[in-house]
mmCIF file of C-alpha atoms and ligand atoms in Angstrom:
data_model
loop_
_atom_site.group_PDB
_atom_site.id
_atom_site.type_symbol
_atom_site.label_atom_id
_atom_site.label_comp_id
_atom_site.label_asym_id
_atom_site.label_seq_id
_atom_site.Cartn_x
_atom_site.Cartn_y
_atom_site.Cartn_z
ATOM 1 C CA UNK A 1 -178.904 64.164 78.124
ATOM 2 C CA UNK A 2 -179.072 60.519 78.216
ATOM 3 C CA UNK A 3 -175.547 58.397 78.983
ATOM 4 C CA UNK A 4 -175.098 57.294 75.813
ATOM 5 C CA UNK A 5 -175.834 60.820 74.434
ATOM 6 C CA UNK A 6 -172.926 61.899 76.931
ATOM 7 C CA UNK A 7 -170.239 59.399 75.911
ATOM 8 C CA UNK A 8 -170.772 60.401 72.403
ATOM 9 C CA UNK A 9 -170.253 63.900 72.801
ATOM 10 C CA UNK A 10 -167.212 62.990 74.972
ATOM 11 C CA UNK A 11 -165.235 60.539 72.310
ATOM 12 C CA UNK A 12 -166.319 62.947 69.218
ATOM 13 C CA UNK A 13 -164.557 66.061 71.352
ATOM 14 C CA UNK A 14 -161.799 63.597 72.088
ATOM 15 C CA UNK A 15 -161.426 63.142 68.187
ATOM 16 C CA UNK A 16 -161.315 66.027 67.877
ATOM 17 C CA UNK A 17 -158.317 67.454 70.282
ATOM 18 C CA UNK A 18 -156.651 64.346 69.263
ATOM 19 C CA UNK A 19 -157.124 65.665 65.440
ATOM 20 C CA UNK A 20 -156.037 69.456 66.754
ATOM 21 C CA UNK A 21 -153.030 68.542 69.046
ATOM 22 C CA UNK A 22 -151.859 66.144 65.915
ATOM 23 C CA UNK A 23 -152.282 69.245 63.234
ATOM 24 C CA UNK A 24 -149.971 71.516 65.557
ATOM 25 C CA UNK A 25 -146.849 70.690 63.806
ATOM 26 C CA UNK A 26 -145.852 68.134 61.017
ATOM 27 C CA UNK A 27 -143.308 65.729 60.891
ATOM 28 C CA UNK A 28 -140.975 66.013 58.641
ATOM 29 C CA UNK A 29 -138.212 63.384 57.924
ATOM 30 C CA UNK A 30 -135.721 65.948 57.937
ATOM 31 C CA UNK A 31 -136.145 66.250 61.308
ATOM 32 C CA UNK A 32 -133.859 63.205 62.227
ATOM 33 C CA UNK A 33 -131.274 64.124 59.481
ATOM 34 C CA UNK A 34 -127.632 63.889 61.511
ATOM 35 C CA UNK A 35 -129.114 62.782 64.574
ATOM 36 C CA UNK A 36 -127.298 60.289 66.680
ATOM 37 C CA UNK A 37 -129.697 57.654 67.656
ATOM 38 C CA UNK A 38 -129.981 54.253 69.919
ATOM 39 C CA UNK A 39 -131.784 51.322 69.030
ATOM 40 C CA UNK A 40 -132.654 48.626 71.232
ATOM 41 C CA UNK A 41 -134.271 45.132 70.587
ATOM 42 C CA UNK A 42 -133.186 46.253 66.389
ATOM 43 C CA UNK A 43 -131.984 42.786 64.821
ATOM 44 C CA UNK A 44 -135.565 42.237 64.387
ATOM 45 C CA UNK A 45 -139.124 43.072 64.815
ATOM 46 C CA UNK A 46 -140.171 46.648 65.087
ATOM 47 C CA UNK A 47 -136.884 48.048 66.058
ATOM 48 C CA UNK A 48 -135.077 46.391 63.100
ATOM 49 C CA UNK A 49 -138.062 48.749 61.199
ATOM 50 C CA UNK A 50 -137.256 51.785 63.099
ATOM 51 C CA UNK A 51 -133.623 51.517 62.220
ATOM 52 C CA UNK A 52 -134.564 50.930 58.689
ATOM 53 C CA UNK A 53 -136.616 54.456 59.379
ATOM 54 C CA UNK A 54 -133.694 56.327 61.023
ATOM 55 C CA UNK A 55 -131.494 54.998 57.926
ATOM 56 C CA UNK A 56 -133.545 56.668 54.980
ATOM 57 C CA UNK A 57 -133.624 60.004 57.609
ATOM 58 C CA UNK A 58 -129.865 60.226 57.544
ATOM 59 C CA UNK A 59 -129.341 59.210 61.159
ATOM 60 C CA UNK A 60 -126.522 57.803 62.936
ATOM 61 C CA UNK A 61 -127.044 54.939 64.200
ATOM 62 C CA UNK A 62 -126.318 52.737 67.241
ATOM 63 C CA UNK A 63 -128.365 49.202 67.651
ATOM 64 C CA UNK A 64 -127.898 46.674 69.864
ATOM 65 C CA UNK A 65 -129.105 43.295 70.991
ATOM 66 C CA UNK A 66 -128.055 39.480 71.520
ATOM 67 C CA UNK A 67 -127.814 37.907 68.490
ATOM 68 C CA UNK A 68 -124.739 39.457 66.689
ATOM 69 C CA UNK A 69 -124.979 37.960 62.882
ATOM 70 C CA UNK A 70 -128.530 39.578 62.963
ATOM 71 C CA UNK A 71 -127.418 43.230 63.899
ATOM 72 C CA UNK A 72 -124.633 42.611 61.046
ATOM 73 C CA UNK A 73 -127.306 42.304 58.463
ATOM 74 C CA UNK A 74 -129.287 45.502 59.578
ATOM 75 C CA UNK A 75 -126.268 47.109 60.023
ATOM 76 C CA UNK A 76 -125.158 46.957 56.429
ATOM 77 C CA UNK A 77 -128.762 46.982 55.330
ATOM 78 C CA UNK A 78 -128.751 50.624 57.476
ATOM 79 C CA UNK A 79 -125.754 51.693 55.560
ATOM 80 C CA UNK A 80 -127.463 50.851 51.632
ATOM 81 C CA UNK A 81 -130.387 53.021 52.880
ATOM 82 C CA UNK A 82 -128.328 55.729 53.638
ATOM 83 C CA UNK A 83 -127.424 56.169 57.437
ATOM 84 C CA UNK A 84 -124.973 58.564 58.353
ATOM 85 C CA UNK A 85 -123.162 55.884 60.094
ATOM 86 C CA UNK A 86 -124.563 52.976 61.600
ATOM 87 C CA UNK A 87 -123.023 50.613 64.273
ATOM 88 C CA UNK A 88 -123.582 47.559 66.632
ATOM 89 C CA UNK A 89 -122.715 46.390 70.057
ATOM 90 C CA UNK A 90 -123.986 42.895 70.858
ATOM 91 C CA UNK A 91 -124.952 41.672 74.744
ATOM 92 C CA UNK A 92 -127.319 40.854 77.048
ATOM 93 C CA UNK A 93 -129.572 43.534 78.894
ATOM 94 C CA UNK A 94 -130.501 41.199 81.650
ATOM 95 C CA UNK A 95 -126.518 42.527 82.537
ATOM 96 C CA UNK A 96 -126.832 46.231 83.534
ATOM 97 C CA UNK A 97 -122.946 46.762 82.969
ATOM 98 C CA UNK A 98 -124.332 45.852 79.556
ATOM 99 C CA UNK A 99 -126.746 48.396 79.314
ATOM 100 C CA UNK A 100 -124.242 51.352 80.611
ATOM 101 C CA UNK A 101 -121.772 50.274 78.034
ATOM 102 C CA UNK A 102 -124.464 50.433 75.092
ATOM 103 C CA UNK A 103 -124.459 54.622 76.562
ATOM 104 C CA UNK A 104 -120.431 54.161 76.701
ATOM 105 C CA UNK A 105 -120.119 53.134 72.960
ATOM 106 C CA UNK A 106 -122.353 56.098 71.602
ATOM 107 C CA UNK A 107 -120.367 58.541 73.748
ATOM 108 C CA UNK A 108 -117.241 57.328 71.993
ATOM 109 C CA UNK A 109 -118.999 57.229 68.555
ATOM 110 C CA UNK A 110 -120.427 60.694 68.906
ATOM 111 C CA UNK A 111 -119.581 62.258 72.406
ATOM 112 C CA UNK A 112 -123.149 62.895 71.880
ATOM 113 C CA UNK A 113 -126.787 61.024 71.968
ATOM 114 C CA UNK A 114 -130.137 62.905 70.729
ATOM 115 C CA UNK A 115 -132.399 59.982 71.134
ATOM 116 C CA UNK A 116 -132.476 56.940 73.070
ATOM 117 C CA UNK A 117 -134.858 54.458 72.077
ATOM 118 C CA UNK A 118 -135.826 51.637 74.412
ATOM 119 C CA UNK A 119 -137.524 48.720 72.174
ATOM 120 C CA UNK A 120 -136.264 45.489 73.568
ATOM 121 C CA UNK A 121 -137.929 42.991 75.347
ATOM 122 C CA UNK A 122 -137.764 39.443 76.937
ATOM 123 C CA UNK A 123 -139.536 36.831 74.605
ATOM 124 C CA UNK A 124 -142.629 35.719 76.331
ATOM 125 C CA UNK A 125 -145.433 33.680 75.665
ATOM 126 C CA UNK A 126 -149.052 33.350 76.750
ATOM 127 C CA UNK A 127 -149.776 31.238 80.057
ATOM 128 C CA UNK A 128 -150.991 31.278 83.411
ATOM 129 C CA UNK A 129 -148.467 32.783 85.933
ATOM 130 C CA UNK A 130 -146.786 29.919 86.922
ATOM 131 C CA UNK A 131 -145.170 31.578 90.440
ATOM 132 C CA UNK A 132 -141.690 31.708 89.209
ATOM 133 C CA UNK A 133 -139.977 34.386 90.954
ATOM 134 C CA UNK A 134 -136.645 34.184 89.173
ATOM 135 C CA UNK A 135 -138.235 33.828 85.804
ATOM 136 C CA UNK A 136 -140.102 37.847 87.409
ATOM 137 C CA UNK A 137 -136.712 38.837 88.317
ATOM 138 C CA UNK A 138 -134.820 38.147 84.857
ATOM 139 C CA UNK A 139 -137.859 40.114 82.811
ATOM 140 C CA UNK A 140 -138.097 42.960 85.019
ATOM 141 C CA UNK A 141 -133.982 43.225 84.489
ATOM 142 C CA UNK A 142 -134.812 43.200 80.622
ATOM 143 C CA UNK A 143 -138.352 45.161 80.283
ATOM 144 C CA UNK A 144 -137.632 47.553 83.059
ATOM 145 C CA UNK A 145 -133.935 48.358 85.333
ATOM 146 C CA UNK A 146 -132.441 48.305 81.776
ATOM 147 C CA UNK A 147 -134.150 51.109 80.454
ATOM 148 C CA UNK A 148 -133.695 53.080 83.834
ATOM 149 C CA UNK A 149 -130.073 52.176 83.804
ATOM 150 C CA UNK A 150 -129.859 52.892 80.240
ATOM 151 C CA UNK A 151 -131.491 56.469 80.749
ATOM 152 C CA UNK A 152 -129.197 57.179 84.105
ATOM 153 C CA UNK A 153 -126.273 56.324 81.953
ATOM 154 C CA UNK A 154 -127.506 58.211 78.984
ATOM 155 C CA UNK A 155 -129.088 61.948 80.277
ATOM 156 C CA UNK A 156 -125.899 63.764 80.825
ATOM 157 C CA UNK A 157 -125.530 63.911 76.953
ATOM 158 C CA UNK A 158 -129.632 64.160 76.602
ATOM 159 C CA UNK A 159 -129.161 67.212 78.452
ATOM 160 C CA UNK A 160 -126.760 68.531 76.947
ATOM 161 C CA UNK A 161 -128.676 68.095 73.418
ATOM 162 C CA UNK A 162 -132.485 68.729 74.119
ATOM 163 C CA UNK A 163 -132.907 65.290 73.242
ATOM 164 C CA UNK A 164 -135.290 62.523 73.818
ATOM 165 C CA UNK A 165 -136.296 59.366 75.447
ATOM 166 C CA UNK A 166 -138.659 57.105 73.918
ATOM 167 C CA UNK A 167 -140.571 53.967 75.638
ATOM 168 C CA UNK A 168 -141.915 51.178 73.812
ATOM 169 C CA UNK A 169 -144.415 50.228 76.129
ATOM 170 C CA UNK A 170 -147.147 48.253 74.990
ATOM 171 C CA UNK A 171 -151.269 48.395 75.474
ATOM 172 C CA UNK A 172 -150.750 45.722 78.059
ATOM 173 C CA UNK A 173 -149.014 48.521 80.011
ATOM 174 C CA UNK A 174 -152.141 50.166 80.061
ATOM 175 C CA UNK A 175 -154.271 47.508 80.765
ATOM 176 C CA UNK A 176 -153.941 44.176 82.305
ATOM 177 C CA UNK A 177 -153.943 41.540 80.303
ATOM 178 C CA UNK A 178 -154.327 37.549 81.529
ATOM 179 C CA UNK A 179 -151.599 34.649 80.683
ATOM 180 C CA UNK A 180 -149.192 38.101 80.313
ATOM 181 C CA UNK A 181 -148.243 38.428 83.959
ATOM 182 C CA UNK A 182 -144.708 38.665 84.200
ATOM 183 C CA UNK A 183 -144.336 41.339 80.752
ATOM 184 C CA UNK A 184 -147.457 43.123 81.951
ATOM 185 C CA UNK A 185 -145.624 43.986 85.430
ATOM 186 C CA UNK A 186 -142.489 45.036 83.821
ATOM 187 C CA UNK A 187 -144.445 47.220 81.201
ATOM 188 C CA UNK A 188 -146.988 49.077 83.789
ATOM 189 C CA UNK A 189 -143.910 49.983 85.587
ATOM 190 C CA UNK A 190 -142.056 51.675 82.908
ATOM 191 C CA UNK A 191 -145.000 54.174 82.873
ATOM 192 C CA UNK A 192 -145.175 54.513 86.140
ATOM 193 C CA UNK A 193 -141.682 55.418 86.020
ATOM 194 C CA UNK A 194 -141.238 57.478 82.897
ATOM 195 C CA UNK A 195 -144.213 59.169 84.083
ATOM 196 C CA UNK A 196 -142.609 60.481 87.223
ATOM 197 C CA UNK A 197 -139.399 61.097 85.358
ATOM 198 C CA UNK A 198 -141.619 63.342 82.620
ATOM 199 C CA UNK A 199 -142.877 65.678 85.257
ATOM 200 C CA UNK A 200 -139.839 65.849 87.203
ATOM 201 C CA UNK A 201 -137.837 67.430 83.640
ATOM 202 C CA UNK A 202 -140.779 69.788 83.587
ATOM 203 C CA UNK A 203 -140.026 71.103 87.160
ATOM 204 C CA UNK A 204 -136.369 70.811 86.924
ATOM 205 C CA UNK A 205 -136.231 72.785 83.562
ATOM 206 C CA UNK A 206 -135.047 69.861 81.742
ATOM 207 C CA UNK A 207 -135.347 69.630 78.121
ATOM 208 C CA UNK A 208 -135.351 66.121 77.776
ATOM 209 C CA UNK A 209 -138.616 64.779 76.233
ATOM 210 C CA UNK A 210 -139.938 61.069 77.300
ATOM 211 C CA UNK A 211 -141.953 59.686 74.761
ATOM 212 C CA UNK A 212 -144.007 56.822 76.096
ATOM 213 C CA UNK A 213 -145.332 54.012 73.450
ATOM 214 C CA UNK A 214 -148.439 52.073 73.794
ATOM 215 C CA UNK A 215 -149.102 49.718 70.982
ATOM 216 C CA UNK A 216 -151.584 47.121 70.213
ATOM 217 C CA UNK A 217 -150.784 43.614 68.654
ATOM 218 C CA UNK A 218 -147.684 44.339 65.737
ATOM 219 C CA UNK A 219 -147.419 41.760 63.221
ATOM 220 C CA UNK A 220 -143.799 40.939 64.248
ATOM 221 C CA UNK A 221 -142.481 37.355 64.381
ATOM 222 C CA UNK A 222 -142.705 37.140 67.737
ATOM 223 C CA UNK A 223 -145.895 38.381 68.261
ATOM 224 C CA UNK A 224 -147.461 36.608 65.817
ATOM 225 C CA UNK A 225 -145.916 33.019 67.431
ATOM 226 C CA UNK A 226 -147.182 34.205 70.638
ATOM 227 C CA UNK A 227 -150.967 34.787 70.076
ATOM 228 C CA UNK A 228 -151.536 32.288 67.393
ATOM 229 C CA UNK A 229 -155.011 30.514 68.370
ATOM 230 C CA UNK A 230 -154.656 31.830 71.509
ATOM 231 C CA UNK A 231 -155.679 35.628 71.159
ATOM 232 C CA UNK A 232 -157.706 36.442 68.572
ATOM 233 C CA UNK A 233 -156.840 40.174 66.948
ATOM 234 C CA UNK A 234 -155.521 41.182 63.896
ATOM 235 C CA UNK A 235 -152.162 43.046 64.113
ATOM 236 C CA UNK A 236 -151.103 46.510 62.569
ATOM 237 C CA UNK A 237 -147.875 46.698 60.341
ATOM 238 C CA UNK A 238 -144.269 46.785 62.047
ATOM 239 C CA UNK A 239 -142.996 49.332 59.600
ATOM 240 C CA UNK A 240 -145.640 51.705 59.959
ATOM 241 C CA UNK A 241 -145.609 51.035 63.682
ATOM 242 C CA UNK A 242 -142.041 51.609 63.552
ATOM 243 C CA UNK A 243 -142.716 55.070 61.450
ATOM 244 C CA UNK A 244 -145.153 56.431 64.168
ATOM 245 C CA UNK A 245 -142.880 55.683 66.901
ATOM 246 C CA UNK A 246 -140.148 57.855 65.657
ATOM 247 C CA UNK A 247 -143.000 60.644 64.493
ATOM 248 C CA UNK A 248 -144.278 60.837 67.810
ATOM 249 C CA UNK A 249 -140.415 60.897 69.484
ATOM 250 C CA UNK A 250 -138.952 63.928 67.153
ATOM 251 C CA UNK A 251 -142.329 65.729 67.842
ATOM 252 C CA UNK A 252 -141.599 65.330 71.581
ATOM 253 C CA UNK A 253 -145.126 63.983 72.368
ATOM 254 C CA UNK A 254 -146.319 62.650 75.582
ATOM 255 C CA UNK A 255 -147.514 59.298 74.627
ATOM 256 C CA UNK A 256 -148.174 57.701 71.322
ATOM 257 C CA UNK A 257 -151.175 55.218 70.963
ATOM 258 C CA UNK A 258 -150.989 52.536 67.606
ATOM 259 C CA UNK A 259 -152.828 51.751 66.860
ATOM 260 C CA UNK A 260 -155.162 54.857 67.859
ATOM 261 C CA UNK A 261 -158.681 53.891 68.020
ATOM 262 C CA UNK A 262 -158.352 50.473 69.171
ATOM 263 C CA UNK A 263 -155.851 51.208 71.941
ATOM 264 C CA UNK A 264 -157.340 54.735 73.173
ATOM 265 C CA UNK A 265 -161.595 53.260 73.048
ATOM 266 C CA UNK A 266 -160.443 50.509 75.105
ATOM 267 C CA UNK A 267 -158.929 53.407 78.077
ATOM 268 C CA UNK A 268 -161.992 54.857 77.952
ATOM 269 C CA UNK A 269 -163.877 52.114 79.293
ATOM 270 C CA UNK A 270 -160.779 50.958 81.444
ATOM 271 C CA UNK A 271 -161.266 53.631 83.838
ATOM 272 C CA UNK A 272 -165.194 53.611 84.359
ATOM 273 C CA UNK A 273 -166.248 49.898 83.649
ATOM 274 C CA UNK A 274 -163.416 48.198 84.178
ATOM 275 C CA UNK A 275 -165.213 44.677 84.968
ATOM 276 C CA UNK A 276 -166.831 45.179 81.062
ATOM 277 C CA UNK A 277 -162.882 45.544 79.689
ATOM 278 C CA UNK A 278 -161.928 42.134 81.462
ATOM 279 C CA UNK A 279 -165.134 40.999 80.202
ATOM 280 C CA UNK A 280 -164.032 41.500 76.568
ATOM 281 C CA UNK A 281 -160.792 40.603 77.161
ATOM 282 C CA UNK A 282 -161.542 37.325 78.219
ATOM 283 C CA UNK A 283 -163.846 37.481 75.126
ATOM 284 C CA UNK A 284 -161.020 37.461 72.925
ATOM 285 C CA UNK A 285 -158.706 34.684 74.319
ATOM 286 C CA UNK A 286 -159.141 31.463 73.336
ATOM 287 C CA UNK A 287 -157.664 29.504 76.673
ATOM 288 C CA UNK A 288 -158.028 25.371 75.163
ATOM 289 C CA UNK A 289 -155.332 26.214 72.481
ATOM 290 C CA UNK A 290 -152.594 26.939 75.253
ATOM 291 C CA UNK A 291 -149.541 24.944 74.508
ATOM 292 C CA UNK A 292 -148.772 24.044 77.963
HETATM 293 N N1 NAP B 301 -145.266 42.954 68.543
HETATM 294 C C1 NAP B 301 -146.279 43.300 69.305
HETATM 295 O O1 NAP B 301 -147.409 42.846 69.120
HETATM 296 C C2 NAP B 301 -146.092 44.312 70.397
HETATM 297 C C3 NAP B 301 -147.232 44.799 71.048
HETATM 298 C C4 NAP B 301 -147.088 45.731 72.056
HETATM 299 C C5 NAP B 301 -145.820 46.173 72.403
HETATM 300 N N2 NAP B 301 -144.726 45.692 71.766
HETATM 301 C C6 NAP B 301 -143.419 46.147 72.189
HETATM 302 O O2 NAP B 301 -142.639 46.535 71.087
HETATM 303 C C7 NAP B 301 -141.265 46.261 71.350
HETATM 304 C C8 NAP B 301 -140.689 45.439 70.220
HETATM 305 O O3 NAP B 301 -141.457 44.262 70.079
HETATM 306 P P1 NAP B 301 -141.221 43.249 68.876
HETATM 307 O O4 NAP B 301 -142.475 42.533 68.644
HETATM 308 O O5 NAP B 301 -140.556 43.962 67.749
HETATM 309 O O6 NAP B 301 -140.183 42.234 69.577
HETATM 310 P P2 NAP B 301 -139.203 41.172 68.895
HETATM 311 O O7 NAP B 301 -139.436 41.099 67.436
HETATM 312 O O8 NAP B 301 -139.301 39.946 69.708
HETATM 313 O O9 NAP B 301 -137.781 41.832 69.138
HETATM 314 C C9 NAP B 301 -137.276 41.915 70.429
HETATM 315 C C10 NAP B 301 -135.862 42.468 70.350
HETATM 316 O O10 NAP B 301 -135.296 42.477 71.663
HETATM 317 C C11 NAP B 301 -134.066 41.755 71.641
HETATM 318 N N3 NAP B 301 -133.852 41.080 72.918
HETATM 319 C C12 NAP B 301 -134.547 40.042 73.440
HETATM 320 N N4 NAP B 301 -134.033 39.670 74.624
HETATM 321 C C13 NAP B 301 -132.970 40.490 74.851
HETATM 322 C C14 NAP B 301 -132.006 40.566 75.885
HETATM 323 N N5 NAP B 301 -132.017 39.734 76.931
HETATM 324 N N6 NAP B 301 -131.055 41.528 75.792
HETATM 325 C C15 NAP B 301 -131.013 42.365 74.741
HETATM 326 N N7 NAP B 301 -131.883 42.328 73.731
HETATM 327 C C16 NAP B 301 -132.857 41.389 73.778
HETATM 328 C C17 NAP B 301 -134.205 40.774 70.485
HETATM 329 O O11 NAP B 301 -132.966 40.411 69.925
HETATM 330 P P3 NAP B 301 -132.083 39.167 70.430
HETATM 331 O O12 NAP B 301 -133.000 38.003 70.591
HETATM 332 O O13 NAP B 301 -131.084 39.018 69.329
HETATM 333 O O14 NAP B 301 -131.459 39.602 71.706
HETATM 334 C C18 NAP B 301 -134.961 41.618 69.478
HETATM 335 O O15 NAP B 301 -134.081 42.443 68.764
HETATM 336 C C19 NAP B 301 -141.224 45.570 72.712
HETATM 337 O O16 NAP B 301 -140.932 46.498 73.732
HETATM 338 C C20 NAP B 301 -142.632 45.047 72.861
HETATM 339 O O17 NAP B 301 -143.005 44.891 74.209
HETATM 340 C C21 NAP B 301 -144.838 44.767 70.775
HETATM 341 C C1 NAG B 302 -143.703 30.171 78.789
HETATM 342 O O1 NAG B 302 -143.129 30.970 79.796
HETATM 343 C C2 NAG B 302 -143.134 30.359 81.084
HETATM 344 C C3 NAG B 302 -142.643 31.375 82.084
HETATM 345 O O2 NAG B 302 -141.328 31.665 81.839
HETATM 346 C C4 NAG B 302 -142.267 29.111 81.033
HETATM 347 O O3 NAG B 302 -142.245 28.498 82.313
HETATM 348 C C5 NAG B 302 -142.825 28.151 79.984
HETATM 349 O O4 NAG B 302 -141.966 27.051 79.834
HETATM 350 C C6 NAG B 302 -142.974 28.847 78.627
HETATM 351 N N1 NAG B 302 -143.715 27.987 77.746
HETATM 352 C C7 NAG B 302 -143.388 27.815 76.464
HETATM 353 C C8 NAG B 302 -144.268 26.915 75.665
HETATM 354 O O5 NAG B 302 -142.441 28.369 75.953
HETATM 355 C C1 NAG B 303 -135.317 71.842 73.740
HETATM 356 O O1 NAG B 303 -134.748 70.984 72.763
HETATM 357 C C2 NAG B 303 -135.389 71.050 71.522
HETATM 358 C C3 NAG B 303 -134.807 69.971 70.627
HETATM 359 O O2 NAG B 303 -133.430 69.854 70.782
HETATM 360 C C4 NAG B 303 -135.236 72.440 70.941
HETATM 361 O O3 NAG B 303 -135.899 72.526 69.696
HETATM 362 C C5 NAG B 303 -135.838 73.444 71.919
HETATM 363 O O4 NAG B 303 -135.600 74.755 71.450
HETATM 364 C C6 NAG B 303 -135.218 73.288 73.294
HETATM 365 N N1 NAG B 303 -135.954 74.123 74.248
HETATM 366 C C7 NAG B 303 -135.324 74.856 75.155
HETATM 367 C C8 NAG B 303 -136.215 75.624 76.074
HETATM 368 O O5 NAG B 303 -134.119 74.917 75.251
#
């Protein structure tokens, strides 16, 4: 059997576990009905979506970020669609006392959490790493020892619920990107992490689930400011992004890829000709229109 032959029949038998593992049980919006819920990064972009999500489920809901006349808008937006309840708390995550109160406010809302979802992220643009080790310091607070801090804080009341954690990580947490040094880092270690944290539930007979997220380019605000001219990809939706993210977390999967094919091909090569990936990376940036 020639190579070719071989990587065929190994992508169509992928397809097809992916397609059996995915059939094993359905999602059903029900599922989220009365669960208590956190949000982060949800006055805009693809957690503002998942809110909007969690809202027409019936959830209770808890979102959080900076800007505090955005998360009043979604807020009351949250409550039209139909959230159970639905509440803000407004602050910084590069401050971990932050992050622990975000846990603090839900136990006092609910004296109970089912899912934690960790969206947020530092803004960031594309350009060459620059050496700035504060600038490293400040994301890696943001992107990464607030989500740990947030998940110490939270998994007493995880535990005590069978509930779950889920990860927006990104593709670029999978694979390296260039001019995306410092979110790249912060985003490789939250797998690294979460991984270790996933099999350490199994062994300790915790029922927590960790839900890891790796998505390509969303057609949020930010992203879209970020690439323009210099990457060039077309983006998936933010609301159906949003959807599969909180599919994938109430069916307690491993990881979630979206979207699929062009984030799971890629992972293929990754691992077994990994100077071809950079090759087509590279392929797709367009370095002269980097606003220096
Ligand atoms: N969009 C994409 O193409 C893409 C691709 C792969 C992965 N992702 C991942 O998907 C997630 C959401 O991305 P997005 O595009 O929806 O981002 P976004 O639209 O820029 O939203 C980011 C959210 O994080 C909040 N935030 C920023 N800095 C913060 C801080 N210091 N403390 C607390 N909150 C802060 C922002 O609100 P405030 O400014 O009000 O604080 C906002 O609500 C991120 O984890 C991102 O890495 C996105
Ligand atoms: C992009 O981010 C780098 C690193 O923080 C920063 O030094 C630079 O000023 C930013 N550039 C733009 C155009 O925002
Ligand atoms: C784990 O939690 C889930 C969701 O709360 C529940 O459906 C499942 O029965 C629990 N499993 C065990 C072994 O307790």
């Amino acid at each position: 059997m020639g190579l070719l032959q071989k990587i065929l029949v190994l992508f169509v038998g992928l397809i097809l576990a992916f397609c059996f593992y995915s059939g094993n049980e359905d999602f059903k919006p029900e599922m989220l009905k009365g669960k208590r819920v956190i949000v982060t990064g949800a006055s805009t972009g693809i957690g503002e979506q998942m809110a909007y999500h969690l809202a027409r489920m019936g959830s209770h809901i808890l979102i959080t970020a900076r800007t505090e006349a955005k998360l009043q808008k979604v807020v009351a937006q949250c409550l039209e669609l139909g959230a159970a309840s639905a509440s803000y708390i407004s602050g910084s995550m590069e401050d971990m006392a932050f992050a622990q109160s975000v846990v603090r406010k839900a136990e006092e809302l609910w004296g109970s959490l089912d899912m934690l979802i960790l969206n947020h992220v530092s803004p960031s643009n594309f350009s060459y790493f620059n050496g700035d080790i504060a600038h490293m310091q400040k994301v890696l607070n943001i992107n990464f020892l607030s989500y740990v801090t947030m998940t110490v804080a939270a998994l007493p009341m995880l535990k005590d619920s069978g509930g779950s954690i889920i990860v927006v990580s990104s593709f670029a947490g999978k694979v390296a990107f260039p001019l995306t040094a410092y979110y790249s880092a912060t985003k490789f270690a939250l797998d690294g992490f979460f991984s270790s944290l996933r099999q350490e539930f199994v062994m300790q007979n915790s029922n927590v689930s960790i839900t890891l997220c790796v998505l390509g380019l969303i057609d949020t605000e930010t992203a879209m400011k970020a690439v323009s001219g210099v990457v060039q990809s077309s983006a998936a939706p933010k609301e159906e992004c949003a959807l599969e993210i909180i599919k994938g977390g109430a069916l307690r999967q491993r990881e979630i890829y979206y979207e699929y094919l062009s984030t799971k091909i890629p992972l293929l090569i990754r691992d077994w000709a990994p100077n071809l990936l950079d090759y087509i990376i590279q392929m797709h940036y367009n370095v002269e229109k980097l606003k220096d």
